Coordinates of C-alpha atoms in Angstrom, one line a residue:
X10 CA 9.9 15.2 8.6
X11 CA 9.4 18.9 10.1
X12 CA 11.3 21.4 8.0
X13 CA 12.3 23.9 11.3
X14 CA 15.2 21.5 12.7
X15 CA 16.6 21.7 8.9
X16 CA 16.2 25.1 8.6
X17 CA 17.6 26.1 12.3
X18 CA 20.7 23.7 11.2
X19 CA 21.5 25.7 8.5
X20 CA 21.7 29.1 10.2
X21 CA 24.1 27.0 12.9
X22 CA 26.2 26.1 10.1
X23 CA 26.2 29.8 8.4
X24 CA 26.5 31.3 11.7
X25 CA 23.5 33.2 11.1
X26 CA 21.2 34.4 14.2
X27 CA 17.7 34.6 12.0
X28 CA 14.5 33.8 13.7
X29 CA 12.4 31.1 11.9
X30 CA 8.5 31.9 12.1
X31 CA 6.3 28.7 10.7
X32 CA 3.4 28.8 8.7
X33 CA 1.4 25.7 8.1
X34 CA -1.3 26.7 5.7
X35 CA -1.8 28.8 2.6
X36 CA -4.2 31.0 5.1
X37 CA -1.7 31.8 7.5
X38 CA 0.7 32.7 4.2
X39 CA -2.2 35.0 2.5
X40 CA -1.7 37.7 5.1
X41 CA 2.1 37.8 5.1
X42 CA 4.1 40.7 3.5
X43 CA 8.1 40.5 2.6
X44 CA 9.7 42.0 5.5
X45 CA 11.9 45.2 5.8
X46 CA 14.9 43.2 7.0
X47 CA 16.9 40.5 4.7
X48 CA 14.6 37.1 4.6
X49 CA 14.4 33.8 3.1
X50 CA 11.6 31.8 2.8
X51 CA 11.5 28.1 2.6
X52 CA 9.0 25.8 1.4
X53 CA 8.9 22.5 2.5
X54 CA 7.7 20.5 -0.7
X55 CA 5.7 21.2 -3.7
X56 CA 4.4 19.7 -7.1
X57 CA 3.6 22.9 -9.0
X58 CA 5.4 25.5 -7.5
X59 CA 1.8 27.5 -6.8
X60 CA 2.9 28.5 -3.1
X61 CA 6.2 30.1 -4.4
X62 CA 4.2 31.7 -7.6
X63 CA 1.7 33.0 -5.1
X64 CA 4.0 34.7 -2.5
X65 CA 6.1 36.1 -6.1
X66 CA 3.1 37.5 -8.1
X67 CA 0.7 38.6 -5.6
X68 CA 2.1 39.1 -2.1
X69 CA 5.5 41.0 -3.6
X70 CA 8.2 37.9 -2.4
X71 CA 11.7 38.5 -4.2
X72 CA 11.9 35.1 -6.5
X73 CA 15.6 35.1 -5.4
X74 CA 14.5 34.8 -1.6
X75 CA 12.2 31.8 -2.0
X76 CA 13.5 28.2 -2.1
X77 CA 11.8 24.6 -2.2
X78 CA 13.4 22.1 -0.5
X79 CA 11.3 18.9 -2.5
X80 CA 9.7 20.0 -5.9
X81 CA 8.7 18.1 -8.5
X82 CA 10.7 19.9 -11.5
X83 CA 13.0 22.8 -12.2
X84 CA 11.2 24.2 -15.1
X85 CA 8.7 26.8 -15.1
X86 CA 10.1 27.7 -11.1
X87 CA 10.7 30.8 -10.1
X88 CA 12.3 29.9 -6.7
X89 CA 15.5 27.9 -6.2
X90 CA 15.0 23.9 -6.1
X91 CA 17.0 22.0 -3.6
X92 CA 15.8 18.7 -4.9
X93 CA 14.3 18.2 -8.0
X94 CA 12.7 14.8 -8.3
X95 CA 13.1 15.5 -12.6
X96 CA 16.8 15.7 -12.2
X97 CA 17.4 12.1 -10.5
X98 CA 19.1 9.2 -12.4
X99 CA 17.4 7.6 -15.4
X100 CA 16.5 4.2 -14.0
X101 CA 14.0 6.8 -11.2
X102 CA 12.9 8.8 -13.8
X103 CA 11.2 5.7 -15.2
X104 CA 9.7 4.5 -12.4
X105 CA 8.1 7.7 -12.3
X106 CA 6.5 7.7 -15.6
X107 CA 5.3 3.8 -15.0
X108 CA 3.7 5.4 -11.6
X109 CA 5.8 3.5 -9.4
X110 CA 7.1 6.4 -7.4
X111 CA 6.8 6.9 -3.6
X112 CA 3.7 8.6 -2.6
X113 CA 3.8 11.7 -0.1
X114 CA 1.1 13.1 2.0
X115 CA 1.9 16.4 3.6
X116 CA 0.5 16.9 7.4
X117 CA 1.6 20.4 8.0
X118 CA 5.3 20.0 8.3
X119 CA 5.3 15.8 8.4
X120 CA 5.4 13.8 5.2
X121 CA 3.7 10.8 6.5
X122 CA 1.1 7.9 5.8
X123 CA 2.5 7.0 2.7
X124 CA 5.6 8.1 2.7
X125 CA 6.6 4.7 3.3
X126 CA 5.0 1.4 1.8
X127 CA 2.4 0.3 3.6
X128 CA 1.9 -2.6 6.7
X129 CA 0.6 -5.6 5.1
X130 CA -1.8 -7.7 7.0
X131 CA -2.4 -11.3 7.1
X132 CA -6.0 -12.8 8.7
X133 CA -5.7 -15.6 11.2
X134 CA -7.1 -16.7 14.7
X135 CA -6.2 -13.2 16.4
X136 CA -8.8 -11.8 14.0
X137 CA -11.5 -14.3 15.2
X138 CA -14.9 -11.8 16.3
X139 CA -15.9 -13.0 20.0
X140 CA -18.8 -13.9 18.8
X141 CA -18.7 -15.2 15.7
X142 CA -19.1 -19.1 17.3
X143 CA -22.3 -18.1 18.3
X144 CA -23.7 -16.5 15.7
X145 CA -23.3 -19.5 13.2
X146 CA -24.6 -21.5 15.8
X147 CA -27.6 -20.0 16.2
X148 CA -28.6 -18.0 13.0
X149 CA -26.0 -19.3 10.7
X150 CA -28.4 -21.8 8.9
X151 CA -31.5 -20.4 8.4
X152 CA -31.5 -17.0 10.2
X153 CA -29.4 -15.0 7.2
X154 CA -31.2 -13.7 3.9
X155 CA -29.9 -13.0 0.4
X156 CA -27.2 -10.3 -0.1
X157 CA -28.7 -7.1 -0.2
X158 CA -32.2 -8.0 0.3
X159 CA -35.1 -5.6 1.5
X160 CA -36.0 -6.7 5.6
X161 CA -40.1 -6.5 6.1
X162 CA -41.4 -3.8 6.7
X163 CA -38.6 -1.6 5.3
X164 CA -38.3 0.1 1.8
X165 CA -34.5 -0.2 1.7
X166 CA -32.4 -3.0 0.9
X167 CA -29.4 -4.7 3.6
X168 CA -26.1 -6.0 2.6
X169 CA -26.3 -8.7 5.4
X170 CA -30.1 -8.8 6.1
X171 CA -31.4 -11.3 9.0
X172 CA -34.6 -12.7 9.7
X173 CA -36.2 -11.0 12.3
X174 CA -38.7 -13.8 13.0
X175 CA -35.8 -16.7 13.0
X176 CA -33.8 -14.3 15.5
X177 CA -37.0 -13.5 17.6
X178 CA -38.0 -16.9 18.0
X179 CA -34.2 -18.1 19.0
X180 CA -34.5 -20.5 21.6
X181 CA -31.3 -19.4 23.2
X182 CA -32.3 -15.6 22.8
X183 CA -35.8 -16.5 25.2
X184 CA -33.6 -17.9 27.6
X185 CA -31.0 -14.9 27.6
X186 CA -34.2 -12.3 27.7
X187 CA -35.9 -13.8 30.8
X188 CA -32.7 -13.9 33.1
X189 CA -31.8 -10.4 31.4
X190 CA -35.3 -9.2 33.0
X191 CA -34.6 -11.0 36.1
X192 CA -31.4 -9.4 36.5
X193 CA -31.4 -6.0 34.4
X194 CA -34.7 -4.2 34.2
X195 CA -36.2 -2.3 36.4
X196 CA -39.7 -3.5 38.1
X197 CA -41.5 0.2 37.2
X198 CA -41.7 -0.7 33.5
X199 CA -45.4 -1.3 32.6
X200 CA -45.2 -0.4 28.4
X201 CA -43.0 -2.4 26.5
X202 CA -42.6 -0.8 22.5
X203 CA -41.3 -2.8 20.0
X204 CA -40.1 -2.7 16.6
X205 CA -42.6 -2.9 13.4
X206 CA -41.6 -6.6 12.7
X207 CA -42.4 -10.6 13.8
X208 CA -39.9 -11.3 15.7
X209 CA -39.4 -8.4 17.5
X210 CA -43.4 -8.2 18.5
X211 CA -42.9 -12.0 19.9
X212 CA -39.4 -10.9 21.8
X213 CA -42.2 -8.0 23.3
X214 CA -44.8 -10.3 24.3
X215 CA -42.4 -12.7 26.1
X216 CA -41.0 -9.7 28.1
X217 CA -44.3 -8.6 29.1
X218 CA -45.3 -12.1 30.4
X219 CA -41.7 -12.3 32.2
X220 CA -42.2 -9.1 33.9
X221 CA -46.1 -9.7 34.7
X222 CA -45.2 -13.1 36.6
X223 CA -42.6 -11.6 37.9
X224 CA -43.9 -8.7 39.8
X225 CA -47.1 -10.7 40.9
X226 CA -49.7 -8.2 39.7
X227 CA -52.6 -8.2 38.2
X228 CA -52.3 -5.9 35.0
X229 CA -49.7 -7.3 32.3
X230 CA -47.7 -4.5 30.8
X231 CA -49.2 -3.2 27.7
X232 CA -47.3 -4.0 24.5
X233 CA -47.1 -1.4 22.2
X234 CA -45.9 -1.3 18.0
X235 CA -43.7 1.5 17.3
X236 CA -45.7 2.6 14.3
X237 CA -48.9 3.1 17.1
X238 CA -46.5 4.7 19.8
X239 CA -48.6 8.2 20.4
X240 CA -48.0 10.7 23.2
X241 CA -51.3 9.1 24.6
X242 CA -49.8 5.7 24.6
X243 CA -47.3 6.4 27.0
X244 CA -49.4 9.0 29.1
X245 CA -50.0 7.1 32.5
X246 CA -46.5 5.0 31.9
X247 CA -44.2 4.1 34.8
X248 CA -41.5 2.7 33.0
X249 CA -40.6 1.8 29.4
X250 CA -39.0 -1.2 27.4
X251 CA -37.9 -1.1 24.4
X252 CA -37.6 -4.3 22.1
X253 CA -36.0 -5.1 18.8
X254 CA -35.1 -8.3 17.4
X255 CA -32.3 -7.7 14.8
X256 CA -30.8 -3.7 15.7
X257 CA -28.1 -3.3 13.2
X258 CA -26.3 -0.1 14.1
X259 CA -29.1 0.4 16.3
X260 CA -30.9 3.3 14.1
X261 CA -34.4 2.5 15.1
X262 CA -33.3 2.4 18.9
X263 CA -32.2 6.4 18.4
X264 CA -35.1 7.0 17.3
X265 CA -37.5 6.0 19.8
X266 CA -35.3 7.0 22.5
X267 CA -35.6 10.4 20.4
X268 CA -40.1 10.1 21.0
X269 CA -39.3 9.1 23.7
X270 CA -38.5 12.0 25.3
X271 CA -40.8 14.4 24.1
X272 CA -43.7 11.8 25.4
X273 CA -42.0 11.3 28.7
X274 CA -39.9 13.2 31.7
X275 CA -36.7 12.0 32.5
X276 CA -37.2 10.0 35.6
X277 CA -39.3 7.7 34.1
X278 CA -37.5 4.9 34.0
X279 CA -36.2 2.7 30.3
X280 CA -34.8 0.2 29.3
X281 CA -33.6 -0.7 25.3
X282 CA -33.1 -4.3 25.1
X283 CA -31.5 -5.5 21.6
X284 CA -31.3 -9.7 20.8
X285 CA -29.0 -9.4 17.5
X286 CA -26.6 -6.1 17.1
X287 CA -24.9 -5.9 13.4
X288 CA -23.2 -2.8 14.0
X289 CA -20.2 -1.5 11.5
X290 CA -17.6 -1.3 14.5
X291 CA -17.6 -1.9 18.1
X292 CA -17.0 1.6 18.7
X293 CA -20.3 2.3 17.0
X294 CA -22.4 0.0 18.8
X295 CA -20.5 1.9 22.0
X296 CA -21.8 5.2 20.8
X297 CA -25.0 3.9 20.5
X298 CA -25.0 2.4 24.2
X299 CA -24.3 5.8 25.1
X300 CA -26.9 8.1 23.5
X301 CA -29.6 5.6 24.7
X302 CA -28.4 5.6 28.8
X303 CA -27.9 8.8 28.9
X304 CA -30.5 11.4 29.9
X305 CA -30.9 14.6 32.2
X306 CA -31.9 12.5 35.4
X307 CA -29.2 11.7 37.8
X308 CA -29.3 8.0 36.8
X309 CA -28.7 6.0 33.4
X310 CA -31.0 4.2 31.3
X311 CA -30.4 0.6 30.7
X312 CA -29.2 -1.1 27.7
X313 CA -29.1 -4.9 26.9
X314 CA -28.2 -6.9 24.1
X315 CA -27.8 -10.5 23.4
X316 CA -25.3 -10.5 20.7
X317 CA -23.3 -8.4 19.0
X318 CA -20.8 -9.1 15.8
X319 CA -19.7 -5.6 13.8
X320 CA -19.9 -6.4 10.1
X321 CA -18.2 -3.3 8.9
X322 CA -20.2 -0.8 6.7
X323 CA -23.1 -1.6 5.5
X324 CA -24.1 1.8 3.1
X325 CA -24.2 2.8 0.0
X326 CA -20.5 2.3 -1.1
X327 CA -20.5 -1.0 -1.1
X328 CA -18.3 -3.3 -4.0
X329 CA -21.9 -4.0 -5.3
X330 CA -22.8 -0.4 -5.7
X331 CA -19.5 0.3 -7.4
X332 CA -20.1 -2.6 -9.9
X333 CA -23.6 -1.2 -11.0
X334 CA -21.6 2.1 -11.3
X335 CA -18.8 0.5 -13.5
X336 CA -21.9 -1.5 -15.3
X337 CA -23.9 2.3 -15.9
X338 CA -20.6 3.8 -17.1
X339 CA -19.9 0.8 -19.7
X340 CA -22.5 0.9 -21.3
X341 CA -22.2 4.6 -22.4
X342 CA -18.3 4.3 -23.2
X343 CA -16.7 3.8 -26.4
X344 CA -14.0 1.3 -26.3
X345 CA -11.3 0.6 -28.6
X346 CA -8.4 -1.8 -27.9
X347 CA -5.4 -2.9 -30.0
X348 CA -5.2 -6.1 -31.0
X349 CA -8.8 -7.1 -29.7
X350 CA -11.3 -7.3 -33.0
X351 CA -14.3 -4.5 -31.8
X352 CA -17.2 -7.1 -32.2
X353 CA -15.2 -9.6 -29.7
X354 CA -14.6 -6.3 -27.6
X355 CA -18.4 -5.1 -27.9
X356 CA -19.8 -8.9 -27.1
X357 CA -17.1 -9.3 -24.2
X358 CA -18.3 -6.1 -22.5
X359 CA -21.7 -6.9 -23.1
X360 CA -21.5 -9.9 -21.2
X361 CA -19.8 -8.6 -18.2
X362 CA -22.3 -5.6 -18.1
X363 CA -24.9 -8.5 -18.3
X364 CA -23.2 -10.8 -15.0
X365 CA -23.2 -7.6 -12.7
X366 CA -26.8 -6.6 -13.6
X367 CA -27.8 -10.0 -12.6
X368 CA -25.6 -10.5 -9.4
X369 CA -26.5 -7.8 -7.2
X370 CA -27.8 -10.7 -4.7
X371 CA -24.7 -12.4 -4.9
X372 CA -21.3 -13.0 -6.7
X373 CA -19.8 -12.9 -10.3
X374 CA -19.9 -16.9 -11.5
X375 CA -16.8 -18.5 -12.4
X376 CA -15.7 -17.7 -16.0
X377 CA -17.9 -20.9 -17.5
X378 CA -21.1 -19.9 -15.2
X379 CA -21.3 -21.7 -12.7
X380 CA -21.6 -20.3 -8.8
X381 CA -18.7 -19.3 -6.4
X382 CA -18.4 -22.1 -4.0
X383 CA -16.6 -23.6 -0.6
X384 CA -14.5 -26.4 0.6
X385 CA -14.6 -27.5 4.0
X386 CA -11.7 -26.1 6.3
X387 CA -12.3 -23.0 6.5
X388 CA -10.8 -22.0 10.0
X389 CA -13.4 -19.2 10.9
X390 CA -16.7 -21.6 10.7
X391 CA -14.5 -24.2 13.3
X392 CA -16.8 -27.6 13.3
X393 CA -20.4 -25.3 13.5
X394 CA -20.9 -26.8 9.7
X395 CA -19.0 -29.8 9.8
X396 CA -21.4 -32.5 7.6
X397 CA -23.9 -29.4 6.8
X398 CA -21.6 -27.1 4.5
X399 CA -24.0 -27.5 1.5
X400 CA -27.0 -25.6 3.3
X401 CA -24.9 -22.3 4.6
X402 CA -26.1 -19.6 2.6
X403 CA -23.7 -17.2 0.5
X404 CA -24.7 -14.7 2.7
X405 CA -23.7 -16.6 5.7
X406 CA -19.7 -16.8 4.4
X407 CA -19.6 -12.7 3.6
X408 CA -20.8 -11.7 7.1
X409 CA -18.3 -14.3 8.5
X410 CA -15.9 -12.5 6.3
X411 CA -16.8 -9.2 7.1
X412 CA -16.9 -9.5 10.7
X413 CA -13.3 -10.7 10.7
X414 CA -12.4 -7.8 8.6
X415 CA -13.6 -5.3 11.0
X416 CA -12.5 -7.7 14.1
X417 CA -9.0 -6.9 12.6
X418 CA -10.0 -3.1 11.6
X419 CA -11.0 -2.8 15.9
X420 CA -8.1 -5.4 16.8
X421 CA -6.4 -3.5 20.2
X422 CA -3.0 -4.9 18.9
X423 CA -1.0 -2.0 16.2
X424 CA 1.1 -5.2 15.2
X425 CA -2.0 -7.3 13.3
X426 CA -4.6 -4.1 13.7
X427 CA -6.0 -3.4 10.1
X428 CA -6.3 0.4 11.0
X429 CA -4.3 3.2 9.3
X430 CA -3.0 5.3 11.1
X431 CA -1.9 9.5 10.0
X432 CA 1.6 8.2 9.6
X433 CA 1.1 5.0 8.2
X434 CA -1.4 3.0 5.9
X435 CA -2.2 -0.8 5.9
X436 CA -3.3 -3.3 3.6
X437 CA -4.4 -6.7 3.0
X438 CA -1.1 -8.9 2.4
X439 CA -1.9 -10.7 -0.8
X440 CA -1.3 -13.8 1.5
X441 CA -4.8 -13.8 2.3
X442 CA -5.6 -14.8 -1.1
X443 CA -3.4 -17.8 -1.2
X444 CA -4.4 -18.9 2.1
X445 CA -8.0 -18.4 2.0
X446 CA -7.9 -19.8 -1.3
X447 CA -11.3 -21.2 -2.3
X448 CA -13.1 -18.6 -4.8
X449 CA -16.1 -17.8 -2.6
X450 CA -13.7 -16.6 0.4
X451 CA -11.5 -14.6 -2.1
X452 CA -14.7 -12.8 -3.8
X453 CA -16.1 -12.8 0.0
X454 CA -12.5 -10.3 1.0
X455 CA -12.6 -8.8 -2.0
X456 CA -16.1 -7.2 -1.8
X457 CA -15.7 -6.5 1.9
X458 CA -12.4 -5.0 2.5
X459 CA -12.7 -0.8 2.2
X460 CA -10.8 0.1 -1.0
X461 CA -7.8 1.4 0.9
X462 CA -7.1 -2.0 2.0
X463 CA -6.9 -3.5 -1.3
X464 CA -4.5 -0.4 -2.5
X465 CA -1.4 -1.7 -3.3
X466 CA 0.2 1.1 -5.6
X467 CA 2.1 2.5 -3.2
X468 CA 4.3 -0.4 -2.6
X469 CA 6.0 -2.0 -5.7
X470 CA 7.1 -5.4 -3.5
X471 CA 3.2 -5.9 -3.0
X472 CA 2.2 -4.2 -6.1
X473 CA 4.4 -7.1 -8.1
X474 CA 2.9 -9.8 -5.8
X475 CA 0.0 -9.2 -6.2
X476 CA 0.3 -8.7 -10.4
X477 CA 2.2 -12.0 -10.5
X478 CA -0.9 -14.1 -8.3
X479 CA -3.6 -12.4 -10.4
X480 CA -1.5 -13.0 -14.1
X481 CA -1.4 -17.0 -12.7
X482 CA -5.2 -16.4 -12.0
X483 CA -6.1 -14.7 -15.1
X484 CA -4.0 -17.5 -17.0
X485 CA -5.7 -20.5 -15.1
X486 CA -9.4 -19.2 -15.1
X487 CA -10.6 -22.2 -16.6
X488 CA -9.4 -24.1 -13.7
X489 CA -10.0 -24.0 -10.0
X490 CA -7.4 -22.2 -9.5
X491 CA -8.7 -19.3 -11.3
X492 CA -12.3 -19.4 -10.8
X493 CA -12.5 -16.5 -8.8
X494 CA -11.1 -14.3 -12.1
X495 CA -13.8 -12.1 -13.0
X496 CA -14.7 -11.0 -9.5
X497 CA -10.7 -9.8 -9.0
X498 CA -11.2 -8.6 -12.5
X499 CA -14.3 -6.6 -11.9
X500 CA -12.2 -4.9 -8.6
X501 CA -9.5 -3.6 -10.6
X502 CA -11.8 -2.5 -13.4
X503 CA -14.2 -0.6 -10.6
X504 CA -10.8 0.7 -9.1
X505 CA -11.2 -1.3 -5.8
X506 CA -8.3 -3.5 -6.4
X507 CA -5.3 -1.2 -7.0
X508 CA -1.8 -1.8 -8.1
X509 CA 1.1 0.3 -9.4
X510 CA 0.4 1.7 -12.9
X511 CA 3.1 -0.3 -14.7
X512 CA 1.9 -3.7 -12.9
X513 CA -1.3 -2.5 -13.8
X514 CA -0.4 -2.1 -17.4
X515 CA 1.4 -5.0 -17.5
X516 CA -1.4 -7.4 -16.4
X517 CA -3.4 -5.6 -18.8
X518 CA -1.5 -5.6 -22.0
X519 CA -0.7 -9.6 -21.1
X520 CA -4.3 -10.5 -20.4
X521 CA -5.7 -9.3 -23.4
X522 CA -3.1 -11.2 -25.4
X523 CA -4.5 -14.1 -23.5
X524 CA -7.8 -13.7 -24.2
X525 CA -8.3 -11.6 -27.0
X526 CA -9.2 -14.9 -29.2
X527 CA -12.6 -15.1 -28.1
X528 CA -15.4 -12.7 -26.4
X529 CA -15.8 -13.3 -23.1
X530 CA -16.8 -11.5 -20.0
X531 CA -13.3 -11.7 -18.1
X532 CA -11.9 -10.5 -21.5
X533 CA -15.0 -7.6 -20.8
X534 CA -13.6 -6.9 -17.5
X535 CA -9.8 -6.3 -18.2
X536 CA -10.8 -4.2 -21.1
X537 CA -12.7 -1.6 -18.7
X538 CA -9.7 -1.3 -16.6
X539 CA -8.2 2.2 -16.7

C-alpha cells in the first residue's frame, strides 16, 4: 500500500494545495529540519513510535504536526494515531496476545510479503526434476553414500555424498563421454587434469585414449592429478581438459579454471567436462557454466556435463545441523514443566538429546526404535525400484526428495512455483504430509524444505491444519500412522516447523498431558519446544 495516493486524497478532500515530499528511510529523515511554512508529517506504520520520537526529541518536529497512520498502541505516543491496532474489538485483541495476528513487512512504502497468508503448495508430477529417472537408474542403487558422509579425499562431510568410483565407472557415462569428445572437444587438447579421486582419474584416462585414437597420433595426451598440476605441467600445453566425476556445485571446477589461468594464455584452448552435477539450483549450475567459458579470448571455453539434478542447499544450515544445535542447547537448559514429574522430564530429554547425537547419518527412529521406512508407490521413483525397494539406501529417498523440492523452488510456473516472492511468501500445504504419507517421505520433506517453507504462523487456516494433523500424530505415535512423531517433533522444537503461537501452545499443553505418564524421547521433544 503506498501512503502518497492517501495522503494526496486527503489534501483533494480539504481542498488543500500542499506538496507531498517522500522519504523512505530513517537516513533520508536524519537530515530534515521542520519547515518555515505550516507542515504535517505522516508516517506510514510503526510499532514503537521511534520515528515520530526521533523527529520530536532530536530534529525539533511539533508533536501536534506528526501523525501515524498504523501504530501498534496509543500509549506512550506523542503523535496522533489514526489506527491503533490496541483499540480494536476484544475478540482481535486476543488473537493478538495468542500470536495469531497478521504479519506486516514494510518495503518502503508497500506492506507486502506477508501481509497476506501465504501460497500453499502441493508436490505432484509438475515437480518431477528432468532427470531424476535417470539418476535412480543409474546411481540410485549403489552409487549414493550415507547422509552426511565425508567423500575421499576430502576433510568435510556431504549431505548427499556420491561415489565417485560408481559414477566414474558408469557404463552409460563412458558411452556419453566418447560421443561428447567426438562431438564437443576441441582436437588441440593434449593435457587432460582431473580431480584427486577414482572415478574421476578413470573418466581422465578414457578421455585421453578417446582423443589419442581419435586424432591418429602418436603421443597420448598426458593425464594429469589436480594435486600435481604445476605451472610446468602445463608449460608446452596446446589444449586443456578438465575431468571430474561427481562436481556438486562445481567448486573444484572454479578452481582449476582459476590455475588455470595464471599457468596458461587465453587462447589456449579448454574444455571442463563434468559426469554427475549436484548443484543447489539450476541457476547455480548456470553461473557456474558461465565463469568456466568465459575468458578474455574472442571465443568460449567449453563446458559438458552428463547429468545434472539440483538438490537444494547442501551447507551448514542443514535440519541436521540445527538438531545438534537444539541437542548442545538441551543439555545446558534447565527445564521445568507443570504437571510433568522432573525425573520423567530429565530422562525424556535425555533420551531425545541421546537419538539426535546418534542420527546425524540418518533419521530419528520411530517412537519404539525402530528405522523410518517406505512402502512401495511412491510416484517420484516410477517402476526404477519396482521388486528392489529393500536395497535403496535412505540417502537415495532424501536426494529424490530434495531435488523435487528445489524442482518446485526453480519451477518456471508462479501458480505451483515454491519461490517467494517480495510481495508474497509460500509454503508447503500440509497436504504433502497426508499424501506422501509413509514416515521416511515425511521426515525426508521435513529435513529438506528451507524453514520458510515449513512457516506456517502467519496463516491461522494452515496454522490449525497443520496443529490438528500433528495432535492426530502425536496421539497415534505408537502406530503407523504416527511413526514419523519425533522427527516433526524435533522440527518444531529446533524452530523449523512453525505454527501460530496459540496452535503452538495448544499442541503443546495437550501433548504433554498425553504423555507426561511416562519418560520418553517424543515427551523430550515437545518439552524443548518454545
Amino acid at each position: 500500500m503506498g501512503i502518497y495516493s492517501l495522503v494526496r486524497e486527503a489534501l483533494t478532500f480539504a481542498g488543500s494545495t500542499a506538496s507531498v515530499h517522500s522519504f523512505h528511510s530513517y537516513e533520508e529523515l536524519s537530515e530534515l529540519s521542520p519547515p518555515t511554512e505550516p507542515y504535517c508529517v505522516v508516517i506510514s506504520a510503526s510499532t514503537s513510535g521511534g520515528m515520530a520520537r526521533t523527529l520530536r526529541d532530536e530534529q525539533g518536529f511539533e508533536a501536534e504536526r506528526l501523525m501515524t497512520l498504523i501504530d501498534a498502541s496509543r500509549t506512550g505516543r506523542y503523535e496522533k494515531v489514526l489506527v491503533a491496532l490496541d483499540d480494536v474489538d476484544p475478540s482481535y485483541r486476543k488473537q493478538l496476545v495468542d500470536g495469531t495476528e497478521t504479519q506486516i513487512e514494510l518495503f518502503g512504502e508497500h506492506f507486502s510479503s506477508k501481509a497476506k497468508p501465504p501460497r500453499a503448495v502441493t508436490l505432484g508430477q509438475p515437480h518431477a526434476p528432468k532427470r531424476l529417472h535417470d539418476f535412480l537408474e543409474e546411481l540410485g542403487i549403489g552409487g549414493v553414500l550415507n547422509l552426511n558422509s565425508t567423500p575421499r579425499g576430502s576433510s568435510t562431510s556431504r549431505l548427499v555424498c556420491m561415489d565417485s568410483s560408481v559414477a566414474g565407472n558408469n557404463p552409460q557415462l563412458h558411452h556419453w563421454l566418447n560421443a561428447e569428445i567426438s562431438w564437443r572437444v576441441a582436437v588441440a587438447i593434449d593435457h587432460v587434469i582431473h580431480a584427486d579421486d577414482v572415478g574421476s582419474k578413470n573418466l581422465a584416462d578414457i578421455a585421453a585414449t578417446k582423443l589419442h585414437a581419435a586424432k591418429d597420433s602418436i603421443t597420448r595426451p598426458t593425464v594429469t592429478a589436480y594435486a600435481d598440476l604445476s605451472p610446468t605441467t602445463l608449460k608446452s600445453s596446446n589444449g586443456v581438459l578438465v575431468v571430474q566425476a561427481v562436481a556438486g556445485d562445481g567448486g573444484l571446477l572454479r578452481e582449476i579454471s582459476r590455475d588455470l589461468r595464471e599457468f596458461l594464455k587465453p587462447h589456449v584452448p579448454r574444455h571442463f567436462l563434468a559426469g554427475l552435477g549436484l548443484p543447489q539450483s539450476e541457476e547455480t549450475w548456470q553461473r557456474l557454466q558461465q565463469f568456466l567459458v568465459k575468458n578474455a579470448s574472442s571465443r568460449d571455453y567449453g563446458f559438458s556435463a552428463w547429468l545434472v539434478l539440483p538438490i537444494g542447499s547442501d551447507g551448514t544450515t542443514s535440519a541436521w545441523q540445527a538438531y545438534s544445535d537444539l541437542a548442545a542447547a538441551a543439555q545446558v537448559r534447565s527445564l521445568s514443566i507443570a504437571g510433568v514429574d522432573s525425573s520423567v522430564l530429565e530422562s525424556s530429554v535425555q533420551q531425545a538429546i541421546q537419538l539426535v547425537q546418534g542420527a546425524f547419518g540418518g533419521f530419528l527412529p520411530t517412537n519404539a526404535g525402530a528405522p523410518l521406512g517406505l512402502t512401495d508407490g511412491f510416484v517420484f521413483f516410477g517402476k526404477v525400484f519396482d521388486g528392489r525397494l529393500d536395497q535403496v539406501p535412505v540417502s537415495t529417498t532424501y536426494a529424490t526428495v530434495a531435488s523435487v523440492l528445489q524442482a518446485a523452488r526453480d519451477l518456471a510456473n508462479p501458480t505451483n512455483q515454491l519461490k517467494p516472492t517480495g510481495y508474497e511468501s509460500v509454503v508447503l500445504s500440509p497436504e504433502n504430509f497426508l499424501r506422501f504419507n509413509d514416515n521416511l517421505l515425511q521426515a525426508c520433506i521435513l529435513r529438506a524444505a528451507h524453514p520458510s517453507e515449513l512457516d506456517y504462523s502467519s496463516s491461522p487456516h494452515l496454522s490449525r491444519l497443520m496443529k490438528e494433523f500433528l495432535l492426530k500424530l502425536f496421539t497415534r505415535h505408537g502406530h503407523a500412522y504416527g511413526a514419523a512423531a519425533l522427527e516433526f517433533a524435533a522440527a518444531l522444537a529446533a524452530g523449523r516447523l512453525r505454527l501460530a503461537a496459540n496452535h503452538r501452545q495448544e499442541l503443546r499443553e495437550k501433548t504433554i498431558q498425553l504423555l507426561a505418564g511416562a519418560s520418553s524421547p517424543l515427551l523430550g521433544f515437545i518439552c524443548l519446544m518454545e
